């Protein structure tokens, strides 16, 4: 995988609000490593401004995710049947 | 309707001649191998279709693309290490799509994937979300905000936020570095947020 830059350069032990803002969305997406995620979580515990920022993006992201359309059931059925042809289920196993 | 001849999928016509087609592999594979393939692929069918729909922009070609992707995946399954099946399938899907373009629409190959990825605002998507949108005044404004993004920003936002891909998976689909996905996604969300705020949606401000 190519990286144009590291998604989150390692944060200092006490990151500033600006540093947290830079990685906040990756944090909300679960894309930060455990160490950086822990530092952001610790910062959010005591920084009201960043808490508001995080809550705002959580609402924006949740609203965008609600736009996800389900695949039409008939399409899902056809694709599942195709998979049945390519890799038949074991006898006795039930199709979800 | 799948754009393939039904006989191509007929189990009774399963190839046992030793050729390289996926049905030949399926005929030779052990039952546990096929079951494993099935376990890995089944949960990803919807996602594969959604991403295929974004790449092809129409339902029938999208189903064909998923069909070809599954065949290629089955052929390649012997060499798959079993890790990150979603990313593996998305890579096959993207490569299959690029091969299709190379054969049928080479003029489109010069475009970035992001420029071909429509929207989250394509007709199929709008139709499918119409019911949901009616439930909230917030959603129409949100869809306007998403539609107003540049093609590159919209593509990343749709893949990650609507289709549920990780940064790495979106990078695979778009053939761009993960860092590019991250920066485009963050800019896209900032723009959506500011447009919603400008449109006076207090939901964003809490």
PDB file of C-alpha atoms in Angstrom:
ATOM      1  CA  UNK A   1       0.000   0.000   0.000  1.00  0.00           C
ATOM      2  CA  UNK A   2       1.311   3.432  -0.901  1.00  0.00           C
ATOM      3  CA  UNK A   3       1.113   6.244   1.576  1.00  0.00           C
ATOM      4  CA  UNK A   4       1.401   9.853   0.512  1.00  0.00           C
ATOM      5  CA  UNK A   5       2.146  10.621   4.161  1.00  0.00           C
ATOM      6  CA  UNK A   6       1.540   8.874   7.401  1.00  0.00           C
ATOM      7  CA  UNK A   7      -2.138   9.152   8.261  1.00  0.00           C
ATOM      8  CA  UNK A   8      -1.224  10.172  11.744  1.00  0.00           C
ATOM      9  CA  UNK A   9       2.309  10.975  12.737  1.00  0.00           C
ATOM     10  CA  UNK A  10       2.843   9.754  16.281  1.00  0.00           C
ATOM     11  CA  UNK A  11       1.268  12.181  18.692  1.00  0.00           C
ATOM     12  CA  UNK A  12       3.206  13.629  21.613  1.00  0.00           C
ATOM     13  CA  UNK A  13       2.243  12.478  25.087  1.00  0.00           C
ATOM     14  CA  UNK A  14       0.088  15.572  25.554  1.00  0.00           C
ATOM     15  CA  UNK A  15      -1.209  16.556  22.115  1.00  0.00           C
ATOM     16  CA  UNK A  16      -2.502  20.062  21.506  1.00  0.00           C
ATOM     17  CA  UNK A  17      -6.019  20.763  20.261  1.00  0.00           C
ATOM     18  CA  UNK A  18      -4.600  21.422  16.784  1.00  0.00           C
ATOM     19  CA  UNK A  19      -2.824  18.085  16.792  1.00  0.00           C
ATOM     20  CA  UNK A  20      -5.961  16.312  17.942  1.00  0.00           C
ATOM     21  CA  UNK A  21      -8.011  18.086  15.281  1.00  0.00           C
ATOM     22  CA  UNK A  22      -5.663  16.752  12.626  1.00  0.00           C
ATOM     23  CA  UNK A  23      -6.385  13.123  13.543  1.00  0.00           C
ATOM     24  CA  UNK A  24      -9.844  13.487  15.053  1.00  0.00           C
ATOM     25  CA  UNK A  25     -11.755  12.040  12.108  1.00  0.00           C
ATOM     26  CA  UNK A  26      -9.397   9.092  11.766  1.00  0.00           C
ATOM     27  CA  UNK A  27      -9.961   8.542  15.484  1.00  0.00           C
ATOM     28  CA  UNK A  28     -13.733   8.577  15.029  1.00  0.00           C
ATOM     29  CA  UNK A  29     -13.383   6.138  12.112  1.00  0.00           C
ATOM     30  CA  UNK A  30     -11.328   3.732  14.213  1.00  0.00           C
ATOM     31  CA  UNK A  31      -8.398   4.225  11.879  1.00  0.00           C
ATOM     32  CA  UNK A  32      -5.843   5.384  14.455  1.00  0.00           C
ATOM     33  CA  UNK A  33      -3.385   3.023  16.058  1.00  0.00           C
ATOM     34  CA  UNK A  34      -4.086   2.101  19.689  1.00  0.00           C
ATOM     35  CA  UNK A  35      -1.450   4.401  21.124  1.00  0.00           C
ATOM     36  CA  UNK A  36      -2.622   7.517  19.278  1.00  0.00           C
ATOM     37  CA  UNK A  37      -6.242   6.582  19.876  1.00  0.00           C
ATOM     38  CA  UNK A  38      -5.536   6.420  23.599  1.00  0.00           C
ATOM     39  CA  UNK A  39      -3.908   9.856  23.534  1.00  0.00           C
ATOM     40  CA  UNK A  40      -6.848  11.369  21.669  1.00  0.00           C
ATOM     41  CA  UNK A  41      -9.318   9.745  24.061  1.00  0.00           C
ATOM     42  CA  UNK A  42      -7.392  11.126  27.023  1.00  0.00           C
ATOM     43  CA  UNK A  43      -7.349  14.614  25.467  1.00  0.00           C
ATOM     44  CA  UNK A  44     -11.081  14.483  24.807  1.00  0.00           C
ATOM     45  CA  UNK A  45     -11.764  13.630  28.425  1.00  0.00           C
ATOM     46  CA  UNK A  46     -10.601  17.008  29.631  1.00  0.00           C
ATOM     47  CA  UNK A  47     -11.009  19.299  26.579  1.00  0.00           C
ATOM     48  CA  UNK A  48     -14.542  20.570  26.164  1.00  0.00           C
ATOM     49  CA  UNK A  49     -13.792  22.301  22.869  1.00  0.00           C
ATOM     50  CA  UNK A  50     -12.513  19.099  21.267  1.00  0.00           C
ATOM     51  CA  UNK A  51     -15.419  17.153  22.770  1.00  0.00           C
ATOM     52  CA  UNK A  52     -17.833  19.453  20.950  1.00  0.00           C
ATOM     53  CA  UNK A  53     -15.838  19.095  17.749  1.00  0.00           C
ATOM     54  CA  UNK A  54     -15.870  15.311  18.038  1.00  0.00           C
ATOM     55  CA  UNK A  55     -19.590  15.209  18.811  1.00  0.00           C
ATOM     56  CA  UNK A  56     -20.311  17.413  15.811  1.00  0.00           C
ATOM     57  CA  UNK A  57     -18.399  15.167  13.443  1.00  0.00           C
ATOM     58  CA  UNK A  58     -20.019  12.104  14.967  1.00  0.00           C
ATOM     59  CA  UNK A  59     -23.413  13.570  14.062  1.00  0.00           C
ATOM     60  CA  UNK A  60     -22.287  14.497  10.542  1.00  0.00           C
ATOM     61  CA  UNK A  61     -20.818  11.040   9.929  1.00  0.00           C
ATOM     62  CA  UNK A  62     -23.889   9.299  11.364  1.00  0.00           C
ATOM     63  CA  UNK A  63     -26.151  11.384   9.140  1.00  0.00           C
ATOM     64  CA  UNK A  64     -24.100  10.559   6.053  1.00  0.00           C
ATOM     65  CA  UNK A  65     -24.164   6.854   6.937  1.00  0.00           C
ATOM     66  CA  UNK A  66     -27.949   6.950   7.069  1.00  0.00           C
ATOM     67  CA  UNK A  67     -27.864   7.635   3.319  1.00  0.00           C
ATOM     68  CA  UNK A  68     -26.645   4.102   2.664  1.00  0.00           C
ATOM     69  CA  UNK A  69     -29.109   2.379   0.340  1.00  0.00           C
ATOM     70  CA  UNK A  70     -29.653  -1.339   0.841  1.00  0.00           C
ATOM     71  CA  UNK A  71     -28.927  -3.473  -2.193  1.00  0.00           C
ATOM     72  CA  UNK A  72     -32.230  -4.473  -3.811  1.00  0.00           C
ATOM     73  CA  UNK A  73     -33.256  -7.875  -2.383  1.00  0.00           C
ATOM     74  CA  UNK A  74     -33.665  -9.390  -5.837  1.00  0.00           C
ATOM     75  CA  UNK A  75     -30.080  -8.441  -6.675  1.00  0.00           C
ATOM     76  CA  UNK A  76     -28.837  -9.967  -3.438  1.00  0.00           C
ATOM     77  CA  UNK A  77     -30.806 -13.137  -4.254  1.00  0.00           C
ATOM     78  CA  UNK A  78     -29.313 -13.374  -7.748  1.00  0.00           C
ATOM     79  CA  UNK A  79     -25.781 -12.840  -6.490  1.00  0.00           C
ATOM     80  CA  UNK A  80     -26.297 -15.411  -3.743  1.00  0.00           C
ATOM     81  CA  UNK A  81     -27.563 -17.906  -6.320  1.00  0.00           C
ATOM     82  CA  UNK A  82     -24.488 -17.201  -8.407  1.00  0.00           C
ATOM     83  CA  UNK A  83     -22.333 -17.930  -5.404  1.00  0.00           C
ATOM     84  CA  UNK A  84     -24.326 -21.137  -4.861  1.00  0.00           C
ATOM     85  CA  UNK A  85     -23.376 -22.203  -8.368  1.00  0.00           C
ATOM     86  CA  UNK A  86     -19.717 -21.385  -7.962  1.00  0.00           C
ATOM     87  CA  UNK A  87     -19.330 -22.696  -4.431  1.00  0.00           C
ATOM     88  CA  UNK A  88     -22.336 -24.835  -3.504  1.00  0.00           C
ATOM     89  CA  UNK A  89     -23.229 -24.803   0.183  1.00  0.00           C
ATOM     90  CA  UNK A  90     -22.566 -27.967   2.117  1.00  0.00           C
ATOM     91  CA  UNK A  91     -25.555 -30.223   2.265  1.00  0.00           C
ATOM     92  CA  UNK A  92     -27.380 -29.564   5.460  1.00  0.00           C
ATOM     93  CA  UNK A  93     -26.053 -26.035   5.873  1.00  0.00           C
ATOM     94  CA  UNK A  94     -28.743 -23.414   5.629  1.00  0.00           C
ATOM     95  CA  UNK A  95     -28.519 -20.420   3.347  1.00  0.00           C
ATOM     96  CA  UNK A  96     -28.617 -17.164   5.255  1.00  0.00           C
TER      97      UNK A  96
ATOM     98  CA  UNK B   1     -31.097  -9.846 -14.680  1.00  0.00           C
ATOM     99  CA  UNK B   2     -27.514 -10.963 -14.802  1.00  0.00           C
ATOM    100  CA  UNK B   3     -26.059 -10.076 -18.141  1.00  0.00           C
ATOM    101  CA  UNK B   4     -24.673 -13.560 -18.622  1.00  0.00           C
ATOM    102  CA  UNK B   5     -26.176 -16.584 -20.248  1.00  0.00           C
ATOM    103  CA  UNK B   6     -27.943 -18.631 -17.570  1.00  0.00           C
ATOM    104  CA  UNK B   7     -26.297 -21.773 -18.896  1.00  0.00           C
ATOM    105  CA  UNK B   8     -22.977 -20.309 -17.830  1.00  0.00           C
ATOM    106  CA  UNK B   9     -24.123 -20.651 -14.274  1.00  0.00           C
ATOM    107  CA  UNK B  10     -25.850 -23.990 -14.605  1.00  0.00           C
ATOM    108  CA  UNK B  11     -24.414 -26.396 -12.090  1.00  0.00           C
ATOM    109  CA  UNK B  12     -25.214 -29.315 -14.350  1.00  0.00           C
ATOM    110  CA  UNK B  13     -22.856 -27.804 -16.923  1.00  0.00           C
ATOM    111  CA  UNK B  14     -19.982 -27.685 -14.461  1.00  0.00           C
ATOM    112  CA  UNK B  15     -16.730 -28.033 -16.332  1.00  0.00           C
ATOM    113  CA  UNK B  16     -14.701 -31.107 -15.489  1.00  0.00           C
ATOM    114  CA  UNK B  17     -12.346 -31.011 -18.440  1.00  0.00           C
ATOM    115  CA  UNK B  18      -9.361 -29.589 -16.617  1.00  0.00           C
ATOM    116  CA  UNK B  19      -9.453 -26.204 -18.324  1.00  0.00           C
ATOM    117  CA  UNK B  20      -8.685 -23.007 -16.405  1.00  0.00           C
ATOM    118  CA  UNK B  21     -12.241 -21.799 -15.977  1.00  0.00           C
ATOM    119  CA  UNK B  22     -13.592 -21.217 -12.459  1.00  0.00           C
ATOM    120  CA  UNK B  23     -16.022 -24.064 -12.787  1.00  0.00           C
ATOM    121  CA  UNK B  24     -13.108 -26.405 -13.433  1.00  0.00           C
ATOM    122  CA  UNK B  25     -11.473 -25.161 -10.239  1.00  0.00           C
ATOM    123  CA  UNK B  26     -14.749 -25.563  -8.409  1.00  0.00           C
ATOM    124  CA  UNK B  27     -15.016 -29.130  -9.684  1.00  0.00           C
ATOM    125  CA  UNK B  28     -11.526 -29.918  -8.415  1.00  0.00           C
ATOM    126  CA  UNK B  29     -11.693 -27.984  -5.152  1.00  0.00           C
ATOM    127  CA  UNK B  30     -12.438 -29.834  -1.975  1.00  0.00           C
ATOM    128  CA  UNK B  31     -15.702 -29.218  -0.233  1.00  0.00           C
ATOM    129  CA  UNK B  32     -14.010 -27.408   2.691  1.00  0.00           C
ATOM    130  CA  UNK B  33     -12.233 -25.089   0.220  1.00  0.00           C
ATOM    131  CA  UNK B  34     -15.485 -24.177  -1.463  1.00  0.00           C
ATOM    132  CA  UNK B  35     -17.201 -23.756   1.871  1.00  0.00           C
ATOM    133  CA  UNK B  36     -14.421 -21.444   3.020  1.00  0.00           C
ATOM    134  CA  UNK B  37     -14.701 -19.402  -0.177  1.00  0.00           C
ATOM    135  CA  UNK B  38     -18.409 -19.138   0.387  1.00  0.00           C
ATOM    136  CA  UNK B  39     -17.991 -18.060   4.010  1.00  0.00           C
ATOM    137  CA  UNK B  40     -15.605 -15.287   3.022  1.00  0.00           C
ATOM    138  CA  UNK B  41     -17.542 -14.013   0.023  1.00  0.00           C
ATOM    139  CA  UNK B  42     -21.158 -14.191   1.148  1.00  0.00           C
ATOM    140  CA  UNK B  43     -20.974 -11.328   3.681  1.00  0.00           C
ATOM    141  CA  UNK B  44     -19.350  -9.085   1.063  1.00  0.00           C
ATOM    142  CA  UNK B  45     -21.871  -9.522  -1.778  1.00  0.00           C
ATOM    143  CA  UNK B  46     -23.868  -6.391  -0.980  1.00  0.00           C
ATOM    144  CA  UNK B  47     -20.753  -4.291  -0.644  1.00  0.00           C
ATOM    145  CA  UNK B  48     -19.307  -5.642  -3.891  1.00  0.00           C
ATOM    146  CA  UNK B  49     -22.523  -4.769  -5.659  1.00  0.00           C
ATOM    147  CA  UNK B  50     -22.633  -1.242  -4.226  1.00  0.00           C
ATOM    148  CA  UNK B  51     -19.038  -0.538  -5.249  1.00  0.00           C
ATOM    149  CA  UNK B  52     -19.616  -2.127  -8.668  1.00  0.00           C
ATOM    150  CA  UNK B  53     -22.662   0.083  -9.092  1.00  0.00           C
ATOM    151  CA  UNK B  54     -20.573   3.141  -8.392  1.00  0.00           C
ATOM    152  CA  UNK B  55     -17.946   2.082 -10.909  1.00  0.00           C
ATOM    153  CA  UNK B  56     -20.323   1.046 -13.703  1.00  0.00           C
ATOM    154  CA  UNK B  57     -23.185   3.427 -12.872  1.00  0.00           C
ATOM    155  CA  UNK B  58     -25.860   0.961 -13.958  1.00  0.00           C
ATOM    156  CA  UNK B  59     -27.377  -2.117 -12.281  1.00  0.00           C
ATOM    157  CA  UNK B  60     -26.907  -4.721 -15.035  1.00  0.00           C
ATOM    158  CA  UNK B  61     -23.216  -4.012 -15.689  1.00  0.00           C
ATOM    159  CA  UNK B  62     -22.706  -3.871 -11.924  1.00  0.00           C
ATOM    160  CA  UNK B  63     -24.107  -7.391 -11.535  1.00  0.00           C
ATOM    161  CA  UNK B  64     -21.959  -8.573 -14.420  1.00  0.00           C
ATOM    162  CA  UNK B  65     -18.933  -7.038 -12.769  1.00  0.00           C
ATOM    163  CA  UNK B  66     -19.671  -8.798  -9.481  1.00  0.00           C
ATOM    164  CA  UNK B  67     -20.215 -12.035 -11.387  1.00  0.00           C
ATOM    165  CA  UNK B  68     -16.831 -11.739 -13.140  1.00  0.00           C
ATOM    166  CA  UNK B  69     -15.194 -10.735  -9.872  1.00  0.00           C
ATOM    167  CA  UNK B  70     -16.491 -13.843  -8.106  1.00  0.00           C
ATOM    168  CA  UNK B  71     -15.289 -16.065 -10.927  1.00  0.00           C
ATOM    169  CA  UNK B  72     -11.827 -14.523 -10.820  1.00  0.00           C
ATOM    170  CA  UNK B  73     -11.785 -14.721  -7.044  1.00  0.00           C
ATOM    171  CA  UNK B  74     -12.637 -18.400  -7.155  1.00  0.00           C
ATOM    172  CA  UNK B  75      -9.862 -19.002  -9.666  1.00  0.00           C
ATOM    173  CA  UNK B  76      -7.390 -17.150  -7.474  1.00  0.00           C
ATOM    174  CA  UNK B  77      -8.629 -18.538  -4.180  1.00  0.00           C
ATOM    175  CA  UNK B  78      -5.971 -21.226  -3.977  1.00  0.00           C
ATOM    176  CA  UNK B  79      -3.306 -18.521  -3.636  1.00  0.00           C
ATOM    177  CA  UNK B  80      -5.262 -16.300  -1.237  1.00  0.00           C
ATOM    178  CA  UNK B  81      -3.849 -16.190   2.286  1.00  0.00           C
ATOM    179  CA  UNK B  82      -7.265 -15.719   3.879  1.00  0.00           C
ATOM    180  CA  UNK B  83      -6.473 -12.330   5.399  1.00  0.00           C
ATOM    181  CA  UNK B  84      -8.553  -9.254   4.589  1.00  0.00           C
ATOM    182  CA  UNK B  85     -11.025 -10.919   2.234  1.00  0.00           C
ATOM    183  CA  UNK B  86     -12.900  -7.689   1.644  1.00  0.00           C
ATOM    184  CA  UNK B  87      -9.779  -5.860   0.469  1.00  0.00           C
ATOM    185  CA  UNK B  88      -8.833  -8.877  -1.643  1.00  0.00           C
ATOM    186  CA  UNK B  89     -12.237  -8.954  -3.325  1.00  0.00           C
ATOM    187  CA  UNK B  90     -12.274  -5.197  -3.871  1.00  0.00           C
ATOM    188  CA  UNK B  91      -8.877  -5.366  -5.531  1.00  0.00           C
ATOM    189  CA  UNK B  92     -10.123  -8.088  -7.871  1.00  0.00           C
ATOM    190  CA  UNK B  93     -13.248  -6.070  -8.578  1.00  0.00           C
ATOM    191  CA  UNK B  94     -11.276  -2.950  -9.398  1.00  0.00           C
ATOM    192  CA  UNK B  95      -8.831  -4.832 -11.628  1.00  0.00           C
ATOM    193  CA  UNK B  96     -11.674  -6.624 -13.383  1.00  0.00           C
ATOM    194  CA  UNK B  97     -13.355  -3.294 -14.003  1.00  0.00           C
ATOM    195  CA  UNK B  98     -10.163  -1.775 -15.372  1.00  0.00           C
ATOM    196  CA  UNK B  99      -9.693  -4.763 -17.670  1.00  0.00           C
ATOM    197  CA  UNK B 100     -13.254  -4.350 -18.914  1.00  0.00           C
ATOM    198  CA  UNK B 101     -12.611  -0.683 -19.614  1.00  0.00           C
ATOM    199  CA  UNK B 102      -9.371  -1.503 -21.377  1.00  0.00           C
ATOM    200  CA  UNK B 103     -11.261  -3.841 -23.675  1.00  0.00           C
ATOM    201  CA  UNK B 104     -14.412  -1.822 -24.224  1.00  0.00           C
ATOM    202  CA  UNK B 105     -13.835   1.827 -23.205  1.00  0.00           C
ATOM    203  CA  UNK B 106     -10.096   2.570 -23.294  1.00  0.00           C
ATOM    204  CA  UNK B 107     -10.955   6.264 -23.571  1.00  0.00           C
ATOM    205  CA  UNK B 108     -12.140   6.141 -19.954  1.00  0.00           C
ATOM    206  CA  UNK B 109      -8.949   4.625 -18.642  1.00  0.00           C
ATOM    207  CA  UNK B 110      -7.238   7.988 -18.609  1.00  0.00           C
ATOM    208  CA  UNK B 111      -9.743   9.287 -16.115  1.00  0.00           C
ATOM    209  CA  UNK B 112      -9.112   8.882 -12.447  1.00  0.00           C
ATOM    210  CA  UNK B 113     -11.355   6.350 -10.756  1.00  0.00           C
ATOM    211  CA  UNK B 114     -12.633   9.122  -8.577  1.00  0.00           C
ATOM    212  CA  UNK B 115     -13.834  11.046 -11.582  1.00  0.00           C
ATOM    213  CA  UNK B 116     -15.790   8.059 -12.803  1.00  0.00           C
ATOM    214  CA  UNK B 117     -17.270   7.297  -9.437  1.00  0.00           C
ATOM    215  CA  UNK B 118     -20.430   9.260  -9.415  1.00  0.00           C
ATOM    216  CA  UNK B 119     -21.926  10.335  -6.398  1.00  0.00           C
ATOM    217  CA  UNK B 120     -23.933   8.942  -3.731  1.00  0.00           C
ATOM    218  CA  UNK B 121     -26.218  11.044  -5.819  1.00  0.00           C
ATOM    219  CA  UNK B 122     -26.661   8.803  -8.857  1.00  0.00           C
ATOM    220  CA  UNK B 123     -30.227   8.006  -9.777  1.00  0.00           C
ATOM    221  CA  UNK B 124     -30.078   4.522  -8.298  1.00  0.00           C
ATOM    222  CA  UNK B 125     -28.885   5.900  -5.021  1.00  0.00           C
ATOM    223  CA  UNK B 126     -31.420   8.684  -4.941  1.00  0.00           C
ATOM    224  CA  UNK B 127     -34.251   6.285  -5.708  1.00  0.00           C
ATOM    225  CA  UNK B 128     -33.145   3.849  -3.066  1.00  0.00           C
ATOM    226  CA  UNK B 129     -32.821   6.516  -0.421  1.00  0.00           C
ATOM    227  CA  UNK B 130     -35.994   8.367  -1.263  1.00  0.00           C
ATOM    228  CA  UNK B 131     -38.006   6.777   1.502  1.00  0.00           C
ATOM    229  CA  UNK B 132     -35.343   7.412   4.074  1.00  0.00           C
ATOM    230  CA  UNK B 133     -34.983  10.998   2.920  1.00  0.00           C
ATOM    231  CA  UNK B 134     -38.654  11.698   3.407  1.00  0.00           C
ATOM    232  CA  UNK B 135     -38.308  10.822   7.064  1.00  0.00           C
ATOM    233  CA  UNK B 136     -36.094  13.781   7.783  1.00  0.00           C
ATOM    234  CA  UNK B 137     -35.684  17.334   6.610  1.00  0.00           C
ATOM    235  CA  UNK B 138     -32.016  16.964   7.381  1.00  0.00           C
ATOM    236  CA  UNK B 139     -31.369  14.366   4.716  1.00  0.00           C
ATOM    237  CA  UNK B 140     -32.282  16.424   1.633  1.00  0.00           C
ATOM    238  CA  UNK B 141     -29.921  19.148   2.798  1.00  0.00           C
ATOM    239  CA  UNK B 142     -27.287  16.548   3.407  1.00  0.00           C
ATOM    240  CA  UNK B 143     -27.694  15.064  -0.034  1.00  0.00           C
ATOM    241  CA  UNK B 144     -27.406  18.523  -1.558  1.00  0.00           C
ATOM    242  CA  UNK B 145     -24.216  19.061   0.415  1.00  0.00           C
ATOM    243  CA  UNK B 146     -22.769  15.733  -0.771  1.00  0.00           C
ATOM    244  CA  UNK B 147     -23.780  16.414  -4.363  1.00  0.00           C
ATOM    245  CA  UNK B 148     -22.015  19.767  -4.175  1.00  0.00           C
ATOM    246  CA  UNK B 149     -18.646  18.162  -3.419  1.00  0.00           C
ATOM    247  CA  UNK B 150     -16.007  17.746  -6.094  1.00  0.00           C
ATOM    248  CA  UNK B 151     -15.963  14.309  -7.733  1.00  0.00           C
ATOM    249  CA  UNK B 152     -12.809  13.293  -5.890  1.00  0.00           C
ATOM    250  CA  UNK B 153     -14.066  14.321  -2.482  1.00  0.00           C
ATOM    251  CA  UNK B 154     -17.497  12.826  -3.083  1.00  0.00           C
ATOM    252  CA  UNK B 155     -16.067   9.496  -4.222  1.00  0.00           C
ATOM    253  CA  UNK B 156     -14.069   9.011  -1.045  1.00  0.00           C
ATOM    254  CA  UNK B 157     -16.896  10.125   1.208  1.00  0.00           C
ATOM    255  CA  UNK B 158     -19.347   7.786  -0.515  1.00  0.00           C
ATOM    256  CA  UNK B 159     -17.015   4.792  -0.348  1.00  0.00           C
ATOM    257  CA  UNK B 160     -16.090   5.272   3.307  1.00  0.00           C
ATOM    258  CA  UNK B 161     -19.172   6.797   4.890  1.00  0.00           C
ATOM    259  CA  UNK B 162     -21.968   5.344   2.799  1.00  0.00           C
ATOM    260  CA  UNK B 163     -20.485   2.073   1.561  1.00  0.00           C
ATOM    261  CA  UNK B 164     -18.613   1.421   4.792  1.00  0.00           C
ATOM    262  CA  UNK B 165     -15.136   0.812   3.406  1.00  0.00           C
ATOM    263  CA  UNK B 166     -12.057   1.349   5.537  1.00  0.00           C
ATOM    264  CA  UNK B 167      -9.482   3.917   4.396  1.00  0.00           C
ATOM    265  CA  UNK B 168      -7.336   1.098   3.050  1.00  0.00           C
ATOM    266  CA  UNK B 169     -10.209  -0.495   1.153  1.00  0.00           C
ATOM    267  CA  UNK B 170     -11.236   2.827  -0.380  1.00  0.00           C
ATOM    268  CA  UNK B 171      -7.605   3.358  -1.397  1.00  0.00           C
ATOM    269  CA  UNK B 172      -7.673  -0.034  -3.133  1.00  0.00           C
ATOM    270  CA  UNK B 173     -10.809   0.830  -5.069  1.00  0.00           C
ATOM    271  CA  UNK B 174      -9.558   4.257  -6.104  1.00  0.00           C
ATOM    272  CA  UNK B 175      -5.935   3.183  -6.647  1.00  0.00           C
ATOM    273  CA  UNK B 176      -4.661   6.081  -4.540  1.00  0.00           C
ATOM    274  CA  UNK B 177      -2.557   6.127  -1.366  1.00  0.00           C
ATOM    275  CA  UNK B 178      -4.304   5.743   1.987  1.00  0.00           C
ATOM    276  CA  UNK B 179      -3.110   9.199   3.010  1.00  0.00           C
ATOM    277  CA  UNK B 180      -4.919  10.655   0.010  1.00  0.00           C
ATOM    278  CA  UNK B 181      -8.127   8.914   1.059  1.00  0.00           C
ATOM    279  CA  UNK B 182      -7.741  10.321   4.542  1.00  0.00           C
ATOM    280  CA  UNK B 183      -7.105  13.896   3.478  1.00  0.00           C
ATOM    281  CA  UNK B 184      -9.872  13.906   0.857  1.00  0.00           C
ATOM    282  CA  UNK B 185     -12.336  12.345   3.285  1.00  0.00           C
ATOM    283  CA  UNK B 186     -11.596  14.875   5.972  1.00  0.00           C
ATOM    284  CA  UNK B 187     -11.915  17.793   3.588  1.00  0.00           C
ATOM    285  CA  UNK B 188     -15.156  16.357   2.246  1.00  0.00           C
ATOM    286  CA  UNK B 189     -16.658  16.061   5.714  1.00  0.00           C
ATOM    287  CA  UNK B 190     -15.542  19.554   6.639  1.00  0.00           C
ATOM    288  CA  UNK B 191     -17.284  20.889   3.549  1.00  0.00           C
ATOM    289  CA  UNK B 192     -20.441  18.923   4.249  1.00  0.00           C
ATOM    290  CA  UNK B 193     -20.434  20.176   7.810  1.00  0.00           C
ATOM    291  CA  UNK B 194     -19.969  23.804   6.832  1.00  0.00           C
ATOM    292  CA  UNK B 195     -22.679  23.550   4.170  1.00  0.00           C
ATOM    293  CA  UNK B 196     -25.123  22.087   6.660  1.00  0.00           C
ATOM    294  CA  UNK B 197     -24.270  24.791   9.164  1.00  0.00           C
ATOM    295  CA  UNK B 198     -24.687  27.445   6.489  1.00  0.00           C
ATOM    296  CA  UNK B 199     -28.075  25.925   5.634  1.00  0.00           C
ATOM    297  CA  UNK B 200     -29.070  26.431   9.266  1.00  0.00           C
ATOM    298  CA  UNK B 201     -29.243  22.865  10.464  1.00  0.00           C
ATOM    299  CA  UNK B 202     -28.904  22.957  14.228  1.00  0.00           C
ATOM    300  CA  UNK B 203     -28.461  19.171  14.296  1.00  0.00           C
ATOM    301  CA  UNK B 204     -24.874  19.730  13.297  1.00  0.00           C
ATOM    302  CA  UNK B 205     -24.236  22.168  16.087  1.00  0.00           C
ATOM    303  CA  UNK B 206     -25.913  19.950  18.657  1.00  0.00           C
TER     304      UNK B 206
END
